[in-house]
Coordinates of C-alpha atoms in Angstrom, one line a residue:
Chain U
X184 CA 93.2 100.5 -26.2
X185 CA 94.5 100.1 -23.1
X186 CA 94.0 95.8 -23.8
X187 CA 96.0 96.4 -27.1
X188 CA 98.9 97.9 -25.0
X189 CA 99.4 94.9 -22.9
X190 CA 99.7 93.0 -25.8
X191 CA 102.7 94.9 -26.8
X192 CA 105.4 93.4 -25.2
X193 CA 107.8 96.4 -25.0
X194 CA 110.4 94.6 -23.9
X195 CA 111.1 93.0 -26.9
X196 CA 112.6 96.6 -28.7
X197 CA 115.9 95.8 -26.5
X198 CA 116.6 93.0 -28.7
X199 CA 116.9 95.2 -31.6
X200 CA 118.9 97.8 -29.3
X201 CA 121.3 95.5 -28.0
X202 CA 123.4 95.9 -31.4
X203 CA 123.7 99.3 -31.2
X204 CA 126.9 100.5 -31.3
X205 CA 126.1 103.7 -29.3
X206 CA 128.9 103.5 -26.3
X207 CA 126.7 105.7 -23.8
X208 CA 124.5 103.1 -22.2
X209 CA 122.4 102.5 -19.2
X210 CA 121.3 99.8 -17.9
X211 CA 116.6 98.7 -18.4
X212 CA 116.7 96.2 -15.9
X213 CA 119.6 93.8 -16.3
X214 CA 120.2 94.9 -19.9
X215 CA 122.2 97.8 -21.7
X216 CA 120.3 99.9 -23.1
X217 CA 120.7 103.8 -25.4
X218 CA 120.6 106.4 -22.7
X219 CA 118.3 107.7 -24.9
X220 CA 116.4 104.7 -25.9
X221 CA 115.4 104.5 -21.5
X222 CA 112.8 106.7 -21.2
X223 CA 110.5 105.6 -23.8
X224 CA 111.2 102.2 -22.7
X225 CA 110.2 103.3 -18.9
X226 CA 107.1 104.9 -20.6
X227 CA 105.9 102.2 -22.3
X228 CA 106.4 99.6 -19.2
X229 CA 104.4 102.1 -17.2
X230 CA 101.7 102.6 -20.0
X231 CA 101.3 98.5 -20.1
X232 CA 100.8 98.4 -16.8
X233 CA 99.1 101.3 -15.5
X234 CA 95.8 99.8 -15.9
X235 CA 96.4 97.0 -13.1
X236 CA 99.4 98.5 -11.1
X237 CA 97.6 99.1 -7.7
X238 CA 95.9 95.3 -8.0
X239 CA 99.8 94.0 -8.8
X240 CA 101.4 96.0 -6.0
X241 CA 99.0 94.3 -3.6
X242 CA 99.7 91.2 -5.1
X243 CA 103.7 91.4 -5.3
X244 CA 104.1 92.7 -1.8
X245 CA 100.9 90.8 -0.1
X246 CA 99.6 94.1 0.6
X247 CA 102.8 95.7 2.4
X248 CA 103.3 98.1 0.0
X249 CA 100.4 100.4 1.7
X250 CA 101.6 100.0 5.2
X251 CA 105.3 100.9 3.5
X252 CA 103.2 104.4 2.2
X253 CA 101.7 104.8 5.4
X254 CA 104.8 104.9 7.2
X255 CA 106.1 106.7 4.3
X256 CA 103.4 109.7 5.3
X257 CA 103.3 109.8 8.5
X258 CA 107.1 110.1 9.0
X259 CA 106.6 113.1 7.1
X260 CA 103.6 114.4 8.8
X261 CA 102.5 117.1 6.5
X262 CA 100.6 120.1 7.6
X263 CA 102.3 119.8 11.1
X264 CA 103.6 123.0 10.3
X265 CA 101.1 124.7 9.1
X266 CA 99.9 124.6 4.9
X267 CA 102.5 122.9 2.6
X268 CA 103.5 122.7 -1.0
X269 CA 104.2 119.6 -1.8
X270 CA 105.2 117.6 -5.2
X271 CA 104.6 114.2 -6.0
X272 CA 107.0 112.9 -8.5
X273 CA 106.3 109.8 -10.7
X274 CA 103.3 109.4 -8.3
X275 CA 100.8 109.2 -11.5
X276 CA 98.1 106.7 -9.7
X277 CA 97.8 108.7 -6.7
X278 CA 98.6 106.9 -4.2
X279 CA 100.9 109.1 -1.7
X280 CA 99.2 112.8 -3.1
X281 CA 96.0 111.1 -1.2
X282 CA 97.7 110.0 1.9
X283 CA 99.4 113.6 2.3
X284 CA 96.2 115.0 2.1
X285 CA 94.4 112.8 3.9
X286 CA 96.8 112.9 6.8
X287 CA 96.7 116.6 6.8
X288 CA 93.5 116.6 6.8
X289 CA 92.4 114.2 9.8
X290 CA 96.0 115.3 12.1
X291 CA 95.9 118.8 11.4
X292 CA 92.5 119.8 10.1
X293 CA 94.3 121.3 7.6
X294 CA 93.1 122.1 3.8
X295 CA 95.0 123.8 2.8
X296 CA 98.1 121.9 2.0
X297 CA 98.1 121.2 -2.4
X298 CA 100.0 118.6 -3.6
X299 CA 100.9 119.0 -7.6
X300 CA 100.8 115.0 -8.7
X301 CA 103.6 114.8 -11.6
X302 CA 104.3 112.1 -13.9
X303 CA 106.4 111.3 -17.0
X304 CA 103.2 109.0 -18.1
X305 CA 99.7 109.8 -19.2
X306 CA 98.5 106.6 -18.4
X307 CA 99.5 106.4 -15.6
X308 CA 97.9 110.0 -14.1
X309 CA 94.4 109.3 -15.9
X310 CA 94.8 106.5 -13.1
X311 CA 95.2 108.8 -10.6
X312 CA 92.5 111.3 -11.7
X313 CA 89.7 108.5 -11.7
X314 CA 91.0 107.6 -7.9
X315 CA 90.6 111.6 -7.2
X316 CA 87.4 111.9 -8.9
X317 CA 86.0 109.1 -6.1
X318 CA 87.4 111.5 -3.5
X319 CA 86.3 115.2 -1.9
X320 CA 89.9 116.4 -3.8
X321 CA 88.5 116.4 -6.9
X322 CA 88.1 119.7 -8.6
X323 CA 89.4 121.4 -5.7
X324 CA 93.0 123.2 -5.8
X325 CA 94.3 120.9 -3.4
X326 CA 95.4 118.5 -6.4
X327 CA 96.5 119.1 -10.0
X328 CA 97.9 116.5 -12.3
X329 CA 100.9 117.6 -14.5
X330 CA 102.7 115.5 -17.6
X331 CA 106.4 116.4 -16.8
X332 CA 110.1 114.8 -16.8
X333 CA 111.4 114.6 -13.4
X334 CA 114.8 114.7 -14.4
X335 CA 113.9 118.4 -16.2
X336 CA 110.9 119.8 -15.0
X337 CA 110.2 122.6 -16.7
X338 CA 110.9 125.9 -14.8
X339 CA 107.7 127.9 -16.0
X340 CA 105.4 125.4 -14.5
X341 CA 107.5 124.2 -12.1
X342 CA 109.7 127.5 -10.7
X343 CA 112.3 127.3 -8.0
X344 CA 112.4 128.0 -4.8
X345 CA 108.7 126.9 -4.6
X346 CA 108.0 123.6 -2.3
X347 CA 108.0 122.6 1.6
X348 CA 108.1 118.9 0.2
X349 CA 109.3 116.5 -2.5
X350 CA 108.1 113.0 -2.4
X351 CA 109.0 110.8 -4.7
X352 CA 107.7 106.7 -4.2
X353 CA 108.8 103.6 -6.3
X354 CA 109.8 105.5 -8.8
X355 CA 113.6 106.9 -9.1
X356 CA 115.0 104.1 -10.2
X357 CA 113.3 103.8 -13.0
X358 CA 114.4 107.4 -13.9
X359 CA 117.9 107.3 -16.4
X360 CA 120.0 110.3 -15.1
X361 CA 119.1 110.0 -11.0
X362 CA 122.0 113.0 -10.2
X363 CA 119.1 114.9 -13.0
X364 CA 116.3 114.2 -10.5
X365 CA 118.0 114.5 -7.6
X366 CA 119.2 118.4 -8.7
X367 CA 115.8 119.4 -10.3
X368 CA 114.5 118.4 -6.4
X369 CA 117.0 121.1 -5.1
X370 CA 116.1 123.6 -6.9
X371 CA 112.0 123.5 -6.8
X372 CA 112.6 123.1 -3.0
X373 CA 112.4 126.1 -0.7
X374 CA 115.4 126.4 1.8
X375 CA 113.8 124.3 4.5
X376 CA 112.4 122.3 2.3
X377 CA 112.3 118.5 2.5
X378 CA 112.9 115.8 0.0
X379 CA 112.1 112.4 0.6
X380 CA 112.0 109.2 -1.5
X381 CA 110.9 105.7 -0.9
X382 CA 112.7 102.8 -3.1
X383 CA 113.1 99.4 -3.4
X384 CA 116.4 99.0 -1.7
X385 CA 119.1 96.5 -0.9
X386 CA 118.5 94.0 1.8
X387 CA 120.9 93.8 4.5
X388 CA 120.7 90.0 5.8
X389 CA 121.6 87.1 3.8
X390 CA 119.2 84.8 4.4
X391 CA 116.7 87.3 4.1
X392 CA 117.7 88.2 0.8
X393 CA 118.3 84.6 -0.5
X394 CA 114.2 84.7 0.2
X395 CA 113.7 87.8 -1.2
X396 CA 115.4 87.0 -4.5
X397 CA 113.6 83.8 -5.2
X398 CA 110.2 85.6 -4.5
X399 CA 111.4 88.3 -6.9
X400 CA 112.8 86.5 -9.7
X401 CA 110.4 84.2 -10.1
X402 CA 106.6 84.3 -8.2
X403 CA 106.5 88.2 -9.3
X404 CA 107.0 88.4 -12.7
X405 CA 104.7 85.1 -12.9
X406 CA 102.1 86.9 -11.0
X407 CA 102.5 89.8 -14.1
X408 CA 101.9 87.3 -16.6
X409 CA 98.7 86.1 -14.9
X410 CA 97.0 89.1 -13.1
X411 CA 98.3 91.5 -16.0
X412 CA 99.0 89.4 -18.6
X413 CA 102.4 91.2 -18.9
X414 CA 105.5 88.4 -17.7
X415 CA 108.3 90.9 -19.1
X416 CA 107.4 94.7 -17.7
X417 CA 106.9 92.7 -14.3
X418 CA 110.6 91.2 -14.7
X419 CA 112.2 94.5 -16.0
X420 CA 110.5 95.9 -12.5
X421 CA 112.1 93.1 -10.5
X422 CA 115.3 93.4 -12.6
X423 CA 115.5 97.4 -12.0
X424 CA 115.4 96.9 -8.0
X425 CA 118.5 94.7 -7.4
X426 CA 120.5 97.7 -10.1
X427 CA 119.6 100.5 -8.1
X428 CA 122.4 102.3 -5.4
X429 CA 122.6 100.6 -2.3
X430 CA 121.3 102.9 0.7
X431 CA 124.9 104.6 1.3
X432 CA 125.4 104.7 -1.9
X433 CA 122.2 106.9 -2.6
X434 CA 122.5 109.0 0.4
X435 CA 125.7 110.3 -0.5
X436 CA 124.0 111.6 -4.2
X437 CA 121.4 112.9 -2.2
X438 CA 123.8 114.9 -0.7
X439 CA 126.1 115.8 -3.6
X440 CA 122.8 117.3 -5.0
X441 CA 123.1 119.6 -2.5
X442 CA 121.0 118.5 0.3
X443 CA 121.5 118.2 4.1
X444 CA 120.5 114.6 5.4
X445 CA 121.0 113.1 9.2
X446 CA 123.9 111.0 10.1
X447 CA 125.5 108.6 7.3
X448 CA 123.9 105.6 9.2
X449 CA 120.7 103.9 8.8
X450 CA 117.8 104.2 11.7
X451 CA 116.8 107.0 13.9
X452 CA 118.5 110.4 12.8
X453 CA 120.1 108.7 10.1
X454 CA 120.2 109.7 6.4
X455 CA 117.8 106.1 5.6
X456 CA 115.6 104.0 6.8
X457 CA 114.8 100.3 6.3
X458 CA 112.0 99.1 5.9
X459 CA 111.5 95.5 6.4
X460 CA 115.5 94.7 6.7
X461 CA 115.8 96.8 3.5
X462 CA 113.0 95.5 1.0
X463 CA 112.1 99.2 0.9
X464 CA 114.1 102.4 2.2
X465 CA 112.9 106.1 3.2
X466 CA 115.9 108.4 2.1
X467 CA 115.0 112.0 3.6
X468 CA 117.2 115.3 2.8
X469 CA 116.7 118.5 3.4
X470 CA 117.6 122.1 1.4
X471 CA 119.1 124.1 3.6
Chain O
X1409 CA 123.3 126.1 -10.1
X1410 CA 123.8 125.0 -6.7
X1411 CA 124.1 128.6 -4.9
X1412 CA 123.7 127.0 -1.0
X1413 CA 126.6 125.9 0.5
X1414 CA 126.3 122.4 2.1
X1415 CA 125.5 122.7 5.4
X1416 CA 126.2 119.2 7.8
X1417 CA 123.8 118.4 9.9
X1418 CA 126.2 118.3 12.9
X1419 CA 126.1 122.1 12.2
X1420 CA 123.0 122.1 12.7
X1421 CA 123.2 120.5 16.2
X1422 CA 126.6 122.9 16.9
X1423 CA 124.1 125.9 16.6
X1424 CA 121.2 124.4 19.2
X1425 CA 123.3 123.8 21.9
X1426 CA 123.4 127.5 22.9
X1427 CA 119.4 127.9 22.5
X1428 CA 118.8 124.5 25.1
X1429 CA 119.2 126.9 28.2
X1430 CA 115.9 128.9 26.8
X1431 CA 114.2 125.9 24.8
X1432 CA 114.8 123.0 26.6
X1433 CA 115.8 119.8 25.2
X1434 CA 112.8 120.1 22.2
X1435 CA 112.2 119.9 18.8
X1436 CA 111.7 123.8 18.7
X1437 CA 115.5 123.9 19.6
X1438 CA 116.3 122.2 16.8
X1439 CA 113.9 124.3 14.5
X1440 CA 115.7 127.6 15.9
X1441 CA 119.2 126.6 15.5
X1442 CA 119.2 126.9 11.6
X1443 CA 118.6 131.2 12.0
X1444 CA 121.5 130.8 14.2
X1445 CA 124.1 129.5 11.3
X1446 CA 126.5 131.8 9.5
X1447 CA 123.7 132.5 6.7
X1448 CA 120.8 132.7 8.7
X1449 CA 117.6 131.3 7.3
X1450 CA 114.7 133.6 7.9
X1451 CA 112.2 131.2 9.3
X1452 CA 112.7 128.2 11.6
X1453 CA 112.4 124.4 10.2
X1454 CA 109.4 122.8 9.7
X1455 CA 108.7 119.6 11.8
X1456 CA 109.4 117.7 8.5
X1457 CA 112.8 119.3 8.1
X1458 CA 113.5 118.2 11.6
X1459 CA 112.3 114.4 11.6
X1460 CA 114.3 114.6 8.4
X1461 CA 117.6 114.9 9.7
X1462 CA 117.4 114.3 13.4
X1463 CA 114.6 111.8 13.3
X1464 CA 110.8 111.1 14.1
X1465 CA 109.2 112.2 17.7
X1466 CA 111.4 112.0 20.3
X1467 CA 114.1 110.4 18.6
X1468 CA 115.0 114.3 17.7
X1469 CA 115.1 115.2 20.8
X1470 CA 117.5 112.3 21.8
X1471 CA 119.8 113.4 18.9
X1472 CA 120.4 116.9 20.3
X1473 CA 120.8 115.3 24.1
X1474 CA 123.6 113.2 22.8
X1475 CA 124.7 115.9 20.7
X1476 CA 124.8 118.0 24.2
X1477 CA 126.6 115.2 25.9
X1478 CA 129.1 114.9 23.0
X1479 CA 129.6 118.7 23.4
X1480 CA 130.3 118.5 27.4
X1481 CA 133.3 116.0 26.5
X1482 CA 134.7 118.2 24.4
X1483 CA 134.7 120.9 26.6
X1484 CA 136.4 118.4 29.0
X1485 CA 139.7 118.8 26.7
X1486 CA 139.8 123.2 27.7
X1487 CA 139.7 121.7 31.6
X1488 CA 143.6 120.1 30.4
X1489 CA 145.1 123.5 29.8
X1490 CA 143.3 125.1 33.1
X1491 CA 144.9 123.0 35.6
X1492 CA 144.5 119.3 34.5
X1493 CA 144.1 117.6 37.2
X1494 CA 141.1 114.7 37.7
X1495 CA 139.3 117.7 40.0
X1496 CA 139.5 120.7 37.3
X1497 CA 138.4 118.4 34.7
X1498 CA 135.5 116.9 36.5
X1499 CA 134.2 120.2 37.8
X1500 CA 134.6 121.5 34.4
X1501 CA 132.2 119.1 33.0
X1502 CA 129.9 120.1 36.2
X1503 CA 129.8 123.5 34.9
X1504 CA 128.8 122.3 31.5
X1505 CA 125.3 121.1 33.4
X1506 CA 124.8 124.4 35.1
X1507 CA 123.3 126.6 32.0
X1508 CA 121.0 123.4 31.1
X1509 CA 120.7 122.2 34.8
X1510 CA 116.5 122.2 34.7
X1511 CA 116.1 120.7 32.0
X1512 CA 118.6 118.4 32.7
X1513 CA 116.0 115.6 34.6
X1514 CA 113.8 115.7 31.9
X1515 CA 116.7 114.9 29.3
X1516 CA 118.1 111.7 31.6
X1517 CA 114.7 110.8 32.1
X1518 CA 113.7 110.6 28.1
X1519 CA 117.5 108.6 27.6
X1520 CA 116.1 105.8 29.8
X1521 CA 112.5 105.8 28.9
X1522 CA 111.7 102.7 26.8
X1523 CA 111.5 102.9 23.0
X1524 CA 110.5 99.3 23.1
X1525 CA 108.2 97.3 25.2
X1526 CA 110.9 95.6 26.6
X1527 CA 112.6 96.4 28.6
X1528 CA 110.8 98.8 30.5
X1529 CA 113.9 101.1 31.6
X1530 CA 117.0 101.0 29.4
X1531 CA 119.6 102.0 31.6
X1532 CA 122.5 101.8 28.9
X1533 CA 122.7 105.7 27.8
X1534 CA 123.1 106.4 31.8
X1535 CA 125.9 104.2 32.3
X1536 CA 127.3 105.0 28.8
X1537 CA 127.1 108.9 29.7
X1538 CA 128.8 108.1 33.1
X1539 CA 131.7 105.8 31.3
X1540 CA 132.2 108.2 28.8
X1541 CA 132.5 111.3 31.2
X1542 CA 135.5 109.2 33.1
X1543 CA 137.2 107.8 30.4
X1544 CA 138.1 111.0 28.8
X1545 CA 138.9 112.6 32.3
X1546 CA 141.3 109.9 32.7
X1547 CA 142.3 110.2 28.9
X1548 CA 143.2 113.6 29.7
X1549 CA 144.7 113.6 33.7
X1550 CA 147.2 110.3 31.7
X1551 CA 145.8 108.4 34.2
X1552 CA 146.1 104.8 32.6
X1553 CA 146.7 102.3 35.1
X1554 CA 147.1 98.7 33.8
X1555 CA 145.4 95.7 33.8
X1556 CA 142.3 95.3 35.8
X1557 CA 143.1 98.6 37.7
X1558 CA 142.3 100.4 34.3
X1559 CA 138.2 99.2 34.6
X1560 CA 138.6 99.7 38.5
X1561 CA 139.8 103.0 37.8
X1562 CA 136.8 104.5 35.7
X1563 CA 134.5 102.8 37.3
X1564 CA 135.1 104.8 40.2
X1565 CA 135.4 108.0 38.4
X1566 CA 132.2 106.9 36.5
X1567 CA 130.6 106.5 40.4
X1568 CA 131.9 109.5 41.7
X1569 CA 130.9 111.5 38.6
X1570 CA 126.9 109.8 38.5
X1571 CA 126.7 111.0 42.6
X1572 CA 127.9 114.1 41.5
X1573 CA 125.6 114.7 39.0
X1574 CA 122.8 113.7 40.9
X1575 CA 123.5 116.0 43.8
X1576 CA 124.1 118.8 41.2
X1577 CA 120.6 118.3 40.5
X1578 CA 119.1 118.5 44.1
X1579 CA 121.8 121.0 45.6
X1580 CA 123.6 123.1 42.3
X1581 CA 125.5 124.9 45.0
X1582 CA 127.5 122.5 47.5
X1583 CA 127.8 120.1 44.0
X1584 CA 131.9 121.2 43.7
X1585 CA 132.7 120.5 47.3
X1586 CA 130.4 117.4 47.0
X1587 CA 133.0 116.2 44.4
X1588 CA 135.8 116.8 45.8
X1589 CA 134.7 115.1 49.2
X1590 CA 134.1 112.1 47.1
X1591 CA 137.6 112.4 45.0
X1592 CA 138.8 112.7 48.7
X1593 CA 137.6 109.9 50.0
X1594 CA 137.9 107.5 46.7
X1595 CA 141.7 108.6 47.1
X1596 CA 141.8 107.4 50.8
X1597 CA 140.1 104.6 50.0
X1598 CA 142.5 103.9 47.5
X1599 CA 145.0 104.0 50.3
X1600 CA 143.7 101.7 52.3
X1601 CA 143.0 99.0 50.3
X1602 CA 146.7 99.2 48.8
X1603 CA 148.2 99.3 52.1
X1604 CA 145.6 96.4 53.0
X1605 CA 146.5 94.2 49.9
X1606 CA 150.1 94.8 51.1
X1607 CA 150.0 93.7 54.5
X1608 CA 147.4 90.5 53.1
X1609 CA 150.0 89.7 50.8
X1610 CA 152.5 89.9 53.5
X1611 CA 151.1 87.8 56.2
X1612 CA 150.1 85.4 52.9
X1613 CA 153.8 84.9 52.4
X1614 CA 154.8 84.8 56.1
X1615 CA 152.2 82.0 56.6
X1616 CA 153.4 80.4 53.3
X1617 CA 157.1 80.1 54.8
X1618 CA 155.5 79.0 58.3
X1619 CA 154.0 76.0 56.9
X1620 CA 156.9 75.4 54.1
X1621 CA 159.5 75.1 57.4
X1622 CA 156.8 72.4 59.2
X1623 CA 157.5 70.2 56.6
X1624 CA 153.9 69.8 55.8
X1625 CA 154.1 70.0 52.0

């Protein structure tokens, strides 16, 4: 099945779509797009390439990507204060849920710390459960896996007031109504509570991002059509990068959402930091 | 929806200052100062919170130092309406050290402690902190010579500010008439060398009309 899927070419429903004479777009990469028409189109990307993602990341970012996650962690240092809640939005393979409770685990000696791992695709959290099952998570209450929309998470399974911390990695952008996302992270939060995302950014140095863009635009998406047989989900991925906000840009929705963040600067008690002159950014906020 | 009223992080900051005296220059401060705010929160932040907004480690604590600093020159400004002159306002900002003053090593010490391996003491944030502290004394005593004399100027006050300091540090009791020996003296130094750049520009010109009447040039 999941062979058949990569055959699919998603992509190719947006040539159909483009006619549409709907005015209330959004953008799937470097097309226009049905609002409506995103999310499914998100879903399906994600379903095609669920199967191979953590072999592609390693391939498109030479491995950085897990030193990015590390940093990513240990920044926020969970279980310093004692037990946390956390949520791990669009985090469907795993990746960061393991690394909070890992880190808790060997800095803290702390087990008690959860993480609920939630993600708008199946595919993508049967992933994630076959990493946990190879791990001494599994079965435990420490993780649970949860089908949900970040942009609404429903308030039964998902109540307010409830989290110490909100992670969500390398996957906002692809979300259509951020100022949604961004809100429904308020309000699960507890005051004190801490939201933090980490996203493909905008890089800050010409020639760094004359580099940058070549590799992009065209090694990546030919590394998708080779390692995952999947050239156009690997484009609409490079293609949804360079139409996120810039960094000040995203801070300041972070805090029209309601949040607190550092100084309007990027670095050390600032509201972002760069990674990597910008390839990646942490944005942190807190609910106060 | 949205029922908590955006709260700045420089808020944040406002409220610590008052707690340094007890907590020190820490990340505990920091963690404190949000039961502090107009709607008290009922437990104190979590480390996460605080890296969060103020930063990782010790780059916290270096954002409620500066904050501190920040704070002591604005509390230069009341010094103005209590006298004005470059003595008021420089005691003043003494005074601002006194509640904090045992901590206070500990904070300079962390401002100049490398975050990089190179180089192995950054002495900017002292030199900044000195610089600062005299050009808003001078800001507000309207003391704004021109030309070169307006570096000359600060850097003395910056000097006469750092020695101060320092010897509030050792001696908090004899630091006030420690200052004002030093404004004392910069002020006869001051003096002198004007009345000496005088005379040299005197005896310059005499000598230049000496050798004018030989004839030599």
């Amino acid at each position: 099945m999941p062979a058949a899927r990569r055959r699919l070419r998603p992509l190719q429903l947006h040539a159909r779509l483009t006619h549409s004479s709907s005015s209330d777009t959004t953008h799937f990469g470097f097309q226009n797009v049905p609002r409506h028409k995103k999310e499914d189109m998100v879903k399906s990307v994600f379903s095609s390439v669920a199967s191979s993602y953590d072999v592609m990341n390693d391939a498109m970012s030479l491995g950085v990507h897990r030193l990015w996650k590390h940093d990513f962690v240990s920044t926020l240092n969970p279980g310093a204060s004692g037990p946390s809640k956390c949520i791990d939005l669009a985090g469907g393979t795993g990746d960061i849920a393991l690394r909070i409770l890992d880190h808790a685990r060997e800095k803290h000696y702390d087990r008690e710390t959860t993480v609920d791992i939630v993600d708008l695709n199946p595919d993508m959290l049967k992933e994630g459960q076959k990493r946990f099952k190879q791990t001494m998570y599994h079965n435990t209450p420490q993780v649970s896996f949860h089908v949900a929309n970040a942009q609404a998470l429903p308030p039964a399974q998902f109540p307010s007031d409830n989290y110490d911390l909100y992670t969500i990695a390398f996957g906002i952008r692809n979300c259509t109504d951020i100022p949604a996302v961004l809100r429904e992270a308020h309000r699960v939060l507890k005051p004190g509570g801490t939201f933090a995302c980490l996203e493909f950014s905008r890089v800050d140095n010409s020639l760094l991002s004359t580099l940058y863009d070549s590799y992009s635009f065209s090694i990546i998406p030919l590394m998708g059509s080779i390692i995952a047989a999947d050239r156009d989900s690997y484009q609409y991925l490079v293609e949804s990068i360079r139409r996120f906000p810039s960094q000040p840009d995203f801070s300041e929705m972070i805090r029209e959402a309601g949040f607190t963040t550092g100084a309007p600067r990027e670095g050390k008690g600032g509201a972002w930091r760069n990674l990597w002159g910008g390839v990646a950014a942490i944005h942190t906020g807190v609910k106060l | 929806m949205d029922t908590f009223p955006r709260i700045c992080f420089r808020a944040i900051l406002q409220h610590a200052l008052p707690l340094i005296s007890t907590h020190g220059f820490t990340r505990k401060t920091l963690s404190l100062a949000v039961m502090q705010l107009p709607n008290p929160h009922s437990q104190p932040l979590s480390e996460t919170a605080i890296t969060a907004l103020f930063g990782n480690g010790d780059d916290a604590r270096r954002t409620l130092i500066n904050g501190w600093l920040k704070g002591g020159l604005e509390d230069m400004q009341h010094g103005k309406t209590t006298g004005g002159t470059m003595q008021h306002i420089l005691k003043r900002r003494l005074r601002w050290n006194e509640p904090v003053l045992e901590h206070l090593p500990e904070a300079f010490a962390l401002l100049v402690a490398p975050q990089q391996t190179l180089p192995r003491l950054d002495i900017r944030p002292a030199i900044s902190h000195a610089a600062s502290v005299a050009d808003e004394a001078c800001y507000l005593t309207s003391d704004i010579p021109e030309g070169t004399s307006w570096y000359v100027r600060r850097a003395v006050i910056a000097s006469i500010y750092t020695a101060a300091e320092l010897h509030q540090i050792t001696s908090p009791q004899t630091s006030e008439a420690f200052l004002d020996e030093l404004l004392e003296k910069s002020e006869s130094v001051r003096r002198v060398v004007a009345e000496s750049s005088l005379f040299a520009e005197y005896v310059g010109k005499s000598w230049g009309s000496l050798i004018k009447s030989r004839g030599i040039f």
